[in-house]
Amino acid sequence: MKLNKKILLLTGILLFQFLFMAGCQKKDIEGPLTRSEFLMNTYITLRIYDKKDKDILDKAIDRLKEIEDRMSVTIETSDVSLINDNAGVKPVKVNEDVYHVIKEAKYYAQISKGAFDPTIGPLTDLWNITGEEERERDSIPTEEEIQDALKLVNYEDLELLEYNQVFLKKKGMKLNLGAIVKGYAADEVKRIFVENGVKSAIIDLGGNLYVLGEKEGGEAWKIGIQDPFSETRDYLAILNIRNKSVVTSGDYERYIIYNGKRYHHIIDPKSGYPSESEISGVSIISDESITGDGLSTALFILGVEEGTKLVNELGDIQTVFVTKNGEVIVHENLIEDFYLRDDSYKLIINSK
Ligand code: ADP
Ligand code: MG
């Protein structure tokens, strides 16, 4: 198993242990109904606390596989691959859910002024930082390659047409929904759980979390915010929440090393290089996980000030930024439910 996978697995196990301990009561030593799989290039874990019906988990997993089959850029037969194959040629009719996610992706591109850009494909292909490959590289893309790829990245050339048709205007353009699809998928699992009467559950799609309801006994869920600088992925803080999505984007899990320098997987569509804001990790707390996923990627690039401004325009969304110089900047509406565990960090209340 490669190191990255090991780290991801370890993260999952740590989170599991934490939630398990948090959710476990004397009379319920069996723990929740749980399923873990490797899907969407990440470890996913679903836990239902108030029902023992395995069919619900099956339905959720089937839906996740369907979403991956339709929206993955690496599956040749996916709707997204068909759109990419027909870039500059013709519009492609896609499934309704794919159309919906692309429409949302374009919306996050518009409101973030292109910090989030789902047409980032040519650049992500060039950098190829998926967390699957070897960390140490003997080369990175050349300036010329980056400039060429940049010419093909522009969400304004992504057209959403009638009858669920999608068109990329230029040949060589490439959609990549990797920064938003897990959020959508978490919302879908939540929908399936709720439709099947589940009231208490944790949906974890590789750190893209949705916590449904509350713990048995009426307590809030306790969710750990990872320490970007800890090799063992300790939690630097704990959040008490109910019925919320918590999505984190960071520079510490998927990255490569070239000439001793780290290059992470979130690319700034303005420069073509991994973004260089002051942030090491940002968590978005929102009602819908698609919102959290779109914004986590956007805010990671935009930085604290611009990111906070954007979130404030949208309303009822909270943020936790962890900066490279050891600050934890917490949205004021969150502060009562936020516990900093590691006092080597400086806690700053964001009241802007
Ligand atoms: P993760 O998938 O690691 O949880 P994100 O949600 O932030 O993190 O998504 C990062 C992924 O999105 C990258 O691996 C890449 O495929 C894609 N991506 C990278 N930069 C951008 C960008 N500026 N806009 C949209 N997608 C991006
Ligand atoms: Mg994202």
Short mmCIF file of C-alpha atoms and ligand atoms in Angstrom, two decimals:
data_model
loop_
_atom_site.label_atom_id
_atom_site.label_comp_id
_atom_site.label_asym_id
_atom_site.label_seq_id
_atom_site.Cartn_x
_atom_site.Cartn_y
_atom_site.Cartn_z
CA MET A 1 0.00 0.00 0.00
CA LYS A 2 1.37 3.39 -0.87
CA LEU A 3 2.09 5.91 1.86
CA ASN A 4 -0.74 8.22 0.90
CA LYS A 5 -3.29 5.47 1.06
CA LYS A 6 -1.90 4.43 4.42
CA ILE A 7 -2.29 7.95 5.73
CA LEU A 8 -5.83 8.19 4.40
CA LEU A 9 -6.67 4.84 5.92
CA LEU A 10 -5.14 5.87 9.21
CA THR A 11 -7.16 9.08 9.12
CA GLY A 12 -10.28 7.05 8.58
CA ILE A 13 -9.45 4.71 11.42
CA LEU A 14 -8.67 7.55 13.80
CA LEU A 15 -11.90 9.28 12.89
CA PHE A 16 -13.73 6.02 13.31
CA GLN A 17 -12.29 5.44 16.75
CA PHE A 18 -13.08 8.95 17.74
CA LEU A 19 -16.66 8.86 16.54
CA PHE A 20 -17.12 5.37 17.86
CA MET A 21 -16.06 6.41 21.31
CA ALA A 22 -18.10 9.56 21.03
CA GLY A 23 -21.20 7.70 19.88
CA CYS A 24 -20.92 4.67 22.09
CA GLN A 25 -23.10 4.24 25.14
CA LYS A 26 -23.08 1.42 27.70
CA LYS A 27 -26.17 -0.26 26.30
CA ASP A 28 -24.97 0.07 22.73
CA ILE A 29 -21.58 -1.59 22.75
CA GLU A 30 -22.19 -3.05 19.30
CA GLY A 31 -21.68 0.37 17.75
CA PRO A 32 -23.27 1.73 14.62
CA LEU A 33 -24.16 -0.10 11.43
CA THR A 34 -21.04 0.63 9.39
CA ARG A 35 -19.77 0.24 5.84
CA SER A 36 -16.39 1.31 4.47
CA GLU A 37 -15.27 1.25 0.85
CA PHE A 38 -12.68 2.83 -1.41
CA LEU A 39 -14.70 4.90 -3.88
CA MET A 40 -14.16 8.22 -5.69
CA ASN A 41 -10.43 7.85 -5.05
CA THR A 42 -10.96 8.05 -1.29
CA TYR A 43 -11.94 6.01 1.76
CA ILE A 44 -15.58 6.42 2.51
CA THR A 45 -17.34 5.30 5.68
CA LEU A 46 -21.06 5.38 6.37
CA ARG A 47 -22.42 4.87 9.88
CA ILE A 48 -26.04 4.58 10.91
CA TYR A 49 -26.68 4.79 14.65
CA ASP A 50 -30.44 4.35 15.00
CA LYS A 51 -31.27 1.53 12.58
CA LYS A 52 -29.93 -1.93 11.78
CA ASP A 53 -31.22 -2.18 8.22
CA LYS A 54 -28.29 -3.05 5.93
CA ASP A 55 -30.40 -2.40 2.81
CA ILE A 56 -30.17 1.32 3.51
CA LEU A 57 -26.37 1.11 3.36
CA ASP A 58 -26.58 -0.91 0.13
CA LYS A 59 -28.79 1.73 -1.45
CA ALA A 60 -26.40 4.48 -0.43
CA ILE A 61 -23.34 2.61 -1.75
CA ASP A 62 -25.12 1.84 -5.03
CA ARG A 63 -25.91 5.52 -5.44
CA LEU A 64 -22.29 6.48 -4.72
CA LYS A 65 -21.12 4.03 -7.39
CA GLU A 66 -23.65 5.47 -9.83
CA ILE A 67 -22.42 9.01 -9.15
CA GLU A 68 -18.82 7.91 -9.65
CA ASP A 69 -19.69 6.07 -12.89
CA ARG A 70 -21.33 9.19 -14.28
CA MET A 71 -19.05 11.94 -12.99
CA SER A 72 -15.54 10.52 -12.75
CA VAL A 73 -13.01 11.98 -15.16
CA THR A 74 -10.99 8.77 -15.10
CA ILE A 75 -13.85 6.44 -16.08
CA GLU A 76 -13.87 6.48 -19.89
CA THR A 77 -17.60 5.87 -20.24
CA SER A 78 -18.70 8.53 -17.73
CA ASP A 79 -20.85 11.47 -18.83
CA VAL A 80 -17.97 13.76 -17.90
CA SER A 81 -15.57 11.82 -20.17
CA LEU A 82 -18.09 12.04 -23.01
CA ILE A 83 -18.30 15.81 -22.57
CA ASN A 84 -14.48 15.96 -22.59
CA ASP A 85 -14.17 13.73 -25.67
CA ASN A 86 -16.55 16.06 -27.51
CA ALA A 87 -14.94 19.34 -26.44
CA GLY A 88 -14.94 21.75 -29.38
CA VAL A 89 -17.00 19.28 -31.38
CA LYS A 90 -20.57 19.00 -30.10
CA PRO A 91 -22.78 19.23 -27.02
CA VAL A 92 -23.43 16.03 -25.08
CA LYS A 93 -26.71 15.10 -23.41
CA VAL A 94 -26.01 13.97 -19.85
CA ASN A 95 -27.96 12.54 -16.94
CA GLU A 96 -29.99 15.03 -14.96
CA ASP A 97 -27.81 14.71 -11.83
CA VAL A 98 -24.64 15.32 -13.85
CA TYR A 99 -26.21 18.42 -15.37
CA HIS A 100 -27.16 19.61 -11.90
CA VAL A 101 -23.63 19.17 -10.51
CA ILE A 102 -22.06 20.93 -13.52
CA LYS A 103 -24.52 23.79 -13.11
CA GLU A 104 -23.58 24.09 -9.44
CA ALA A 105 -19.89 23.90 -10.36
CA LYS A 106 -20.33 26.78 -12.78
CA TYR A 107 -22.14 28.75 -10.08
CA TYR A 108 -19.19 28.33 -7.65
CA ALA A 109 -16.84 29.34 -10.44
CA GLN A 110 -18.88 32.50 -11.03
CA ILE A 111 -19.17 33.56 -7.40
CA SER A 112 -15.48 32.85 -6.69
CA LYS A 113 -14.49 34.73 -9.86
CA GLY A 114 -12.83 31.64 -11.23
CA ALA A 115 -10.82 30.57 -8.16
CA PHE A 116 -12.89 27.41 -8.30
CA ASP A 117 -13.00 26.33 -11.94
CA PRO A 118 -14.41 22.95 -13.06
CA THR A 119 -12.64 23.30 -16.43
CA ILE A 120 -9.32 22.92 -14.57
CA GLY A 121 -8.84 19.47 -16.23
CA PRO A 122 -5.91 20.31 -18.57
CA LEU A 123 -3.96 21.63 -15.57
CA THR A 124 -4.81 18.81 -13.17
CA ASP A 125 -3.80 16.33 -15.89
CA LEU A 126 -0.50 18.11 -16.31
CA TRP A 127 0.30 18.16 -12.59
CA ASN A 128 -1.28 14.76 -11.96
CA ILE A 129 -1.39 15.06 -8.18
CA THR A 130 -4.05 12.58 -7.16
CA GLY A 131 -2.50 11.11 -4.01
CA GLU A 132 -2.18 7.76 -5.75
CA GLU A 133 1.21 8.22 -7.36
CA GLU A 134 4.72 8.36 -5.90
CA ARG A 135 5.37 11.51 -3.87
CA GLU A 136 8.91 12.17 -5.03
CA ARG A 137 9.07 13.47 -8.60
CA ASP A 138 12.01 14.09 -10.86
CA SER A 139 10.19 16.78 -12.83
CA ILE A 140 7.25 19.14 -12.74
CA PRO A 141 5.42 20.70 -15.70
CA THR A 142 7.37 23.31 -17.67
CA GLU A 143 6.29 26.94 -17.83
CA GLU A 144 5.37 26.44 -21.50
CA GLU A 145 3.18 23.44 -20.75
CA ILE A 146 1.45 25.38 -18.01
CA GLN A 147 0.81 28.38 -20.26
CA ASP A 148 -0.62 26.10 -22.96
CA ALA A 149 -2.91 24.33 -20.49
CA LEU A 150 -4.03 27.67 -19.01
CA LYS A 151 -5.43 28.72 -22.40
CA LEU A 152 -7.91 25.87 -22.13
CA VAL A 153 -9.12 26.64 -18.60
CA ASN A 154 -12.12 28.95 -18.51
CA TYR A 155 -15.52 28.21 -16.99
CA GLU A 156 -17.09 30.82 -19.31
CA ASP A 157 -16.46 28.39 -22.16
CA LEU A 158 -18.51 25.75 -20.37
CA GLU A 159 -22.04 25.91 -21.77
CA LEU A 160 -25.14 24.47 -20.15
CA LEU A 161 -27.72 24.08 -22.91
CA GLU A 162 -31.35 22.93 -23.01
CA TYR A 163 -32.31 19.26 -22.67
CA ASN A 164 -29.44 18.57 -20.25
CA GLN A 165 -26.80 19.19 -22.88
CA VAL A 166 -23.31 20.33 -21.93
CA PHE A 167 -20.69 21.76 -24.27
CA LEU A 168 -17.05 22.69 -23.83
CA LYS A 169 -16.39 25.27 -26.51
CA LYS A 170 -12.72 24.59 -27.28
CA LYS A 171 -10.99 21.40 -28.34
CA GLY A 172 -8.72 20.16 -25.57
CA MET A 173 -10.86 21.62 -22.77
CA LYS A 174 -11.54 19.20 -19.93
CA LEU A 175 -14.02 19.14 -17.08
CA ASN A 176 -12.93 17.80 -13.70
CA LEU A 177 -15.61 17.71 -11.00
CA GLY A 178 -13.25 16.34 -8.33
CA ALA A 179 -13.58 19.43 -6.17
CA ILE A 180 -17.36 19.24 -5.85
CA VAL A 181 -18.60 15.73 -6.53
CA LYS A 182 -17.97 14.35 -3.03
CA GLY A 183 -20.08 17.15 -1.60
CA TYR A 184 -22.93 16.28 -3.92
CA ALA A 185 -22.47 12.60 -3.11
CA ALA A 186 -22.68 13.28 0.65
CA ASP A 187 -25.94 15.17 0.09
CA GLU A 188 -27.29 12.21 -1.86
CA VAL A 189 -26.40 9.73 0.87
CA LYS A 190 -28.07 12.01 3.39
CA ARG A 191 -31.20 12.14 1.21
CA ILE A 192 -31.32 8.33 1.00
CA PHE A 193 -30.83 8.00 4.76
CA VAL A 194 -33.59 10.50 5.54
CA GLU A 195 -35.98 8.93 3.03
CA ASN A 196 -35.43 5.62 4.79
CA GLY A 197 -36.17 6.98 8.24
CA VAL A 198 -32.58 7.31 9.50
CA LYS A 199 -32.28 10.07 12.07
CA SER A 200 -28.76 9.61 13.38
CA ALA A 201 -25.79 8.97 11.08
CA ILE A 202 -22.31 10.02 10.04
CA ILE A 203 -21.45 10.18 6.36
CA ASP A 204 -17.70 10.42 5.77
CA LEU A 205 -16.50 10.64 2.19
CA GLY A 206 -12.77 10.99 2.74
CA GLY A 207 -13.04 13.85 5.16
CA ASN A 208 -16.03 15.34 3.40
CA LEU A 209 -18.48 14.89 6.27
CA TYR A 210 -22.18 15.14 6.86
CA VAL A 211 -23.49 14.56 10.37
CA LEU A 212 -27.17 13.70 10.48
CA GLY A 213 -29.22 14.40 13.60
CA GLU A 214 -27.51 13.93 16.92
CA LYS A 215 -26.03 11.25 19.13
CA GLU A 216 -28.28 8.97 21.11
CA GLY A 217 -29.12 10.90 24.25
CA GLY A 218 -29.44 14.18 22.43
CA GLU A 219 -25.84 15.33 22.39
CA ALA A 220 -24.22 17.01 19.42
CA TRP A 221 -21.73 15.09 17.30
CA LYS A 222 -18.08 15.83 18.02
CA ILE A 223 -16.07 16.28 14.85
CA GLY A 224 -12.30 16.68 14.78
CA ILE A 225 -10.59 19.34 12.69
CA GLN A 226 -7.27 17.89 11.57
CA ASP A 227 -3.95 19.44 12.37
CA PRO A 228 -2.34 20.09 8.97
CA PHE A 229 1.13 19.95 10.53
CA SER A 230 0.80 16.75 12.51
CA GLU A 231 2.32 13.65 10.91
CA THR A 232 -0.13 11.50 12.84
CA ARG A 233 -3.10 13.61 11.79
CA ASP A 234 -4.10 14.66 15.30
CA TYR A 235 -7.09 16.88 15.80
CA LEU A 236 -6.27 20.44 16.62
CA ALA A 237 -9.86 21.24 17.50
CA ILE A 238 -13.26 19.68 18.10
CA LEU A 239 -16.54 20.99 16.74
CA ASN A 240 -19.89 20.16 18.32
CA ILE A 241 -22.53 20.04 15.61
CA ARG A 242 -25.82 18.58 14.44
CA ASN A 243 -27.31 18.24 10.95
CA LYS A 244 -24.42 19.90 9.17
CA SER A 245 -21.86 19.30 6.52
CA VAL A 246 -18.18 19.83 7.36
CA VAL A 247 -15.86 19.85 4.35
CA THR A 248 -12.14 20.48 4.53
CA SER A 249 -9.67 21.32 1.78
CA GLY A 250 -6.01 21.23 2.67
CA ASP A 251 -2.51 21.07 1.27
CA TYR A 252 -1.37 18.22 3.51
CA GLU A 253 -2.84 15.04 2.05
CA ARG A 254 -2.46 15.08 -1.71
CA TYR A 255 0.89 16.51 -2.77
CA ILE A 256 4.14 15.74 -4.55
CA ILE A 257 7.74 16.70 -3.76
CA TYR A 258 10.16 18.04 -6.36
CA ASN A 259 13.61 19.37 -5.48
CA GLY A 260 12.65 19.39 -1.81
CA LYS A 261 9.60 21.59 -2.40
CA ARG A 262 6.00 20.47 -1.85
CA TYR A 263 3.36 20.96 -4.53
CA HIS A 264 -0.23 20.27 -3.45
CA HIS A 265 -3.26 19.37 -5.55
CA ILE A 266 -5.34 22.56 -5.55
CA ILE A 267 -4.36 24.59 -8.59
CA ASP A 268 -4.83 28.33 -8.89
CA PRO A 269 -6.49 28.82 -12.29
CA LYS A 270 -4.84 32.23 -12.57
CA SER A 271 -1.25 31.03 -12.30
CA GLY A 272 -1.54 27.37 -13.28
CA TYR A 273 0.49 26.44 -10.17
CA PRO A 274 -0.62 25.04 -6.81
CA SER A 275 -2.27 27.94 -4.99
CA GLU A 276 -0.13 29.92 -2.59
CA SER A 277 -2.49 31.53 -0.13
CA GLU A 278 -1.68 31.78 3.59
CA ILE A 279 -4.00 28.85 4.30
CA SER A 280 -2.97 25.30 5.05
CA GLY A 281 -6.50 24.03 5.58
CA VAL A 282 -10.03 25.43 5.48
CA SER A 283 -13.20 23.80 6.75
CA ILE A 284 -16.64 24.92 5.66
CA ILE A 285 -19.67 24.24 7.86
CA SER A 286 -22.90 24.42 5.89
CA ASP A 287 -26.31 22.80 5.47
CA GLU A 288 -25.50 21.32 2.09
CA SER A 289 -22.29 19.48 1.44
CA ILE A 290 -22.09 20.54 -2.22
CA THR A 291 -21.85 24.11 -0.92
CA GLY A 292 -19.10 23.09 1.49
CA ASP A 293 -17.13 21.26 -1.17
CA GLY A 294 -17.37 24.01 -3.79
CA LEU A 295 -16.46 26.67 -1.26
CA SER A 296 -13.67 24.74 0.48
CA THR A 297 -11.72 24.58 -2.75
CA ALA A 298 -12.54 28.19 -3.66
CA LEU A 299 -11.63 29.58 -0.22
CA PHE A 300 -8.41 27.61 -0.09
CA ILE A 301 -7.32 29.60 -3.13
CA LEU A 302 -8.92 32.94 -2.22
CA GLY A 303 -7.38 33.15 1.25
CA VAL A 304 -8.85 34.35 4.54
CA GLU A 305 -9.90 37.86 3.65
CA GLU A 306 -11.49 37.36 0.25
CA GLY A 307 -12.86 34.00 1.32
CA THR A 308 -14.59 35.46 4.38
CA LYS A 309 -16.09 38.19 2.22
CA LEU A 310 -17.53 35.66 -0.18
CA VAL A 311 -18.97 33.45 2.55
CA ASN A 312 -20.58 36.43 4.27
CA GLU A 313 -22.42 37.29 1.07
CA LEU A 314 -23.90 33.80 0.98
CA GLY A 315 -25.20 33.67 4.58
CA ASP A 316 -25.42 30.90 7.20
CA ILE A 317 -22.09 29.32 6.32
CA GLN A 318 -19.24 29.13 8.83
CA THR A 319 -15.53 28.72 8.32
CA VAL A 320 -12.44 27.52 10.16
CA PHE A 321 -9.15 28.55 8.55
CA VAL A 322 -5.83 27.08 9.66
CA THR A 323 -3.00 29.27 8.44
CA LYS A 324 0.57 28.35 7.62
CA ASN A 325 1.81 30.49 10.49
CA GLY A 326 -0.19 28.67 13.14
CA GLU A 327 -3.41 30.64 13.47
CA VAL A 328 -6.85 29.10 13.73
CA ILE A 329 -9.40 31.61 12.50
CA VAL A 330 -12.90 30.64 13.58
CA HIS A 331 -16.14 32.24 12.45
CA GLU A 332 -17.76 34.02 15.41
CA ASN A 333 -21.04 32.07 15.07
CA LEU A 334 -19.14 28.86 15.62
CA ILE A 335 -17.10 29.82 18.61
CA GLU A 336 -19.42 28.41 21.30
CA ASP A 337 -19.22 24.98 19.73
CA PHE A 338 -15.53 25.07 18.99
CA TYR A 339 -12.84 23.68 21.30
CA LEU A 340 -9.18 24.24 20.51
CA ARG A 341 -7.23 21.21 21.76
CA ASP A 342 -3.77 22.34 20.81
CA ASP A 343 -2.71 25.60 22.44
CA SER A 344 0.35 25.96 20.28
CA TYR A 345 -2.14 27.43 17.81
CA LYS A 346 -3.36 30.98 18.17
CA LEU A 347 -7.15 31.21 18.22
CA ILE A 348 -8.60 34.17 16.35
CA ILE A 349 -12.30 34.94 16.25
CA ASN A 350 -13.42 35.98 12.80
CA SER A 351 -16.11 38.60 13.28
CA LYS A 352 -15.82 40.26 9.87
P1 ADP B 1 -10.22 16.82 -2.01
O1 ADP B 1 -10.83 16.25 -3.24
O2 ADP B 1 -8.81 16.46 -1.81
O3 ADP B 1 -11.06 16.60 -0.81
P2 ADP B 1 -11.02 19.45 -2.99
O4 ADP B 1 -12.47 19.34 -2.79
O5 ADP B 1 -10.45 20.77 -2.63
O6 ADP B 1 -10.17 18.40 -2.18
O7 ADP B 1 -10.75 19.14 -4.52
C1 ADP B 1 -9.48 19.11 -5.07
C2 ADP B 1 -9.54 18.49 -6.44
O8 ADP B 1 -10.25 19.33 -7.33
C3 ADP B 1 -8.18 18.29 -7.08
O9 ADP B 1 -7.68 17.01 -6.82
C4 ADP B 1 -8.44 18.51 -8.55
O10 ADP B 1 -8.93 17.35 -9.16
C5 ADP B 1 -9.55 19.53 -8.55
N1 ADP B 1 -9.08 20.92 -8.57
C6 ADP B 1 -7.82 21.42 -8.32
N2 ADP B 1 -7.80 22.76 -8.39
C7 ADP B 1 -9.08 23.15 -8.67
C8 ADP B 1 -9.70 24.40 -8.89
N3 ADP B 1 -9.04 25.55 -8.80
N4 ADP B 1 -11.03 24.41 -9.18
C9 ADP B 1 -11.73 23.27 -9.27
N5 ADP B 1 -11.20 22.05 -9.09
C10 ADP B 1 -9.89 21.97 -8.78
MG MG B 2 -13.89 20.93 -2.66
#
